[in-house]
mmCIF file of C-alpha atoms in Angstrom:
data_model
loop_
_atom_site.group_PDB
_atom_site.id
_atom_site.type_symbol
_atom_site.label_atom_id
_atom_site.label_comp_id
_atom_site.label_asym_id
_atom_site.label_seq_id
_atom_site.Cartn_x
_atom_site.Cartn_y
_atom_site.Cartn_z
ATOM 1 C CA UNK A 1 -95.135 -5.689 68.869
ATOM 2 C CA UNK A 2 -93.853 -9.055 67.824
ATOM 3 C CA UNK A 3 -90.273 -9.760 67.607
ATOM 4 C CA UNK A 4 -88.767 -12.220 65.177
ATOM 5 C CA UNK A 5 -87.033 -14.138 67.591
ATOM 6 C CA UNK A 6 -85.759 -16.760 65.297
ATOM 7 C CA UNK A 7 -83.913 -14.236 63.261
ATOM 8 C CA UNK A 8 -82.067 -13.003 66.515
ATOM 9 C CA UNK A 9 -81.453 -16.557 68.219
ATOM 10 C CA UNK A 10 -77.987 -18.352 67.702
ATOM 11 C CA UNK A 11 -78.321 -21.496 65.635
ATOM 12 C CA UNK A 12 -78.844 -23.985 68.650
ATOM 13 C CA UNK A 13 -81.928 -22.067 69.688
ATOM 14 C CA UNK A 14 -83.690 -21.404 66.466
ATOM 15 C CA UNK A 15 -86.167 -24.223 67.031
ATOM 16 C CA UNK A 16 -87.173 -22.805 70.521
ATOM 17 C CA UNK A 17 -87.318 -19.406 68.932
ATOM 18 C CA UNK A 18 -89.644 -20.425 66.319
ATOM 19 C CA UNK A 19 -91.846 -21.996 68.846
ATOM 20 C CA UNK A 20 -91.907 -18.741 70.810
ATOM 21 C CA UNK A 21 -92.827 -16.814 67.418
ATOM 22 C CA UNK A 22 -95.440 -19.101 66.956
ATOM 23 C CA UNK A 23 -97.098 -18.856 70.408
ATOM 24 C CA UNK A 24 -96.884 -14.987 70.223
ATOM 25 C CA UNK A 25 -98.736 -14.899 66.872
ATOM 26 C CA UNK A 26 -101.300 -17.471 67.995
ATOM 27 C CA UNK A 27 -101.879 -16.221 71.468
ATOM 28 C CA UNK A 28 -101.817 -12.553 71.911
ATOM 29 C CA UNK A 29 -102.124 -12.824 75.749
ATOM 30 C CA UNK A 30 -99.012 -14.999 75.486
ATOM 31 C CA UNK A 31 -97.201 -12.389 73.794
ATOM 32 C CA UNK A 32 -98.237 -9.737 76.491
ATOM 33 C CA UNK A 33 -97.477 -11.908 79.428
ATOM 34 C CA UNK A 34 -94.116 -12.813 77.918
ATOM 35 C CA UNK A 35 -93.409 -9.092 77.118
ATOM 36 C CA UNK A 36 -94.167 -8.067 80.856
ATOM 37 C CA UNK A 37 -92.069 -10.965 82.194
ATOM 38 C CA UNK A 38 -89.064 -10.024 79.816
ATOM 39 C CA UNK A 39 -89.408 -6.384 81.040
ATOM 40 C CA UNK A 40 -89.420 -7.388 84.702
ATOM 41 C CA UNK A 41 -86.301 -9.690 84.200
ATOM 42 C CA UNK A 42 -84.585 -6.449 82.558
ATOM 43 C CA UNK A 43 -85.256 -4.340 85.375
ATOM 44 C CA UNK A 44 -83.425 -6.739 87.818
ATOM 45 C CA UNK A 45 -80.591 -7.295 85.396
ATOM 46 C CA UNK A 46 -80.065 -3.554 85.127
ATOM 47 C CA UNK A 47 -80.015 -3.219 88.763
ATOM 48 C CA UNK A 48 -81.901 0.108 88.236
ATOM 49 C CA UNK A 49 -85.617 0.287 89.771
ATOM 50 C CA UNK A 50 -86.427 3.427 87.672
ATOM 51 C CA UNK A 51 -88.833 1.740 85.567
ATOM 52 C CA UNK A 52 -90.324 -0.342 88.246
ATOM 53 C CA UNK A 53 -93.397 1.785 88.730
ATOM 54 C CA UNK A 54 -94.235 1.979 85.189
ATOM 55 C CA UNK A 55 -94.063 -1.792 84.975
ATOM 56 C CA UNK A 56 -96.209 -2.276 88.050
ATOM 57 C CA UNK A 57 -98.784 0.033 86.367
ATOM 58 C CA UNK A 58 -98.619 -2.128 83.109
ATOM 59 C CA UNK A 59 -98.567 -5.370 84.868
ATOM 60 C CA UNK A 60 -101.781 -4.307 87.079
ATOM 61 C CA UNK A 61 -103.516 -3.335 83.909
ATOM 62 C CA UNK A 62 -102.430 -6.329 81.814
ATOM 63 C CA UNK A 63 -105.545 -8.408 82.140
ATOM 64 C CA UNK A 64 -103.841 -11.386 83.489
ATOM 65 C CA UNK A 65 -105.073 -12.251 87.068
ATOM 66 C CA UNK A 66 -101.862 -13.971 88.181
ATOM 67 C CA UNK A 67 -99.542 -10.970 87.157
ATOM 68 C CA UNK A 68 -101.908 -8.326 88.413
ATOM 69 C CA UNK A 69 -101.949 -10.193 91.857
ATOM 70 C CA UNK A 70 -97.990 -10.402 91.655
ATOM 71 C CA UNK A 71 -97.664 -6.799 90.938
ATOM 72 C CA UNK A 72 -99.994 -5.614 93.624
ATOM 73 C CA UNK A 73 -97.979 -7.891 96.013
ATOM 74 C CA UNK A 74 -94.802 -5.986 94.739
ATOM 75 C CA UNK A 75 -96.359 -2.543 95.246
ATOM 76 C CA UNK A 76 -97.477 -3.435 98.776
ATOM 77 C CA UNK A 77 -93.830 -3.985 99.648
ATOM 78 C CA UNK A 78 -92.260 -1.392 97.579
ATOM 79 C CA UNK A 79 -89.388 -0.449 99.459
ATOM 80 C CA UNK A 80 -88.117 -4.066 99.919
ATOM 81 C CA UNK A 81 -88.404 -4.603 96.065
ATOM 82 C CA UNK A 82 -86.458 -1.432 95.331
ATOM 83 C CA UNK A 83 -83.704 -2.644 97.578
ATOM 84 C CA UNK A 84 -83.702 -6.088 96.084
ATOM 85 C CA UNK A 85 -83.049 -4.490 92.797
ATOM 86 C CA UNK A 86 -80.546 -1.721 93.689
ATOM 87 C CA UNK A 87 -78.584 -3.078 96.483
ATOM 88 C CA UNK A 88 -75.638 -5.495 96.124
ATOM 89 C CA UNK A 89 -76.402 -8.941 97.417
ATOM 90 C CA UNK A 90 -74.630 -12.279 97.835
ATOM 91 C CA UNK A 91 -75.301 -15.954 98.299
ATOM 92 C CA UNK A 92 -72.029 -16.219 99.931
ATOM 93 C CA UNK A 93 -71.105 -17.603 103.533
ATOM 94 C CA UNK A 94 -72.811 -15.409 106.169
ATOM 95 C CA UNK A 95 -70.447 -16.563 108.942
ATOM 96 C CA UNK A 96 -66.894 -17.588 109.710
ATOM 97 C CA UNK A 97 -65.613 -20.897 108.108
ATOM 98 C CA UNK A 98 -64.559 -23.821 110.178
ATOM 99 C CA UNK A 99 -61.346 -25.524 109.286
ATOM 100 C CA UNK A 100 -62.263 -28.639 111.127
#
């Protein structure tokens, strides 16, 4: 399914959206890979790993060697991936702060 990104984008991003649309129309594999990437990003943003298994299955069968390899690596350490998606995390300071 192709999405008309130019119609959805703010004015400043119309040129970029047109390029993405052209790539998706001209390169079906680009559209597939982009779709898989967007879905993976959405899983992390939602902080809900409920669709991860389905995503991994689709990625493994995508026909893209790099995406298949990535999905298999995720599958081999699934507990850590579930935790990365669902548990809160911080890039904050891990120890006390010195006032020196």
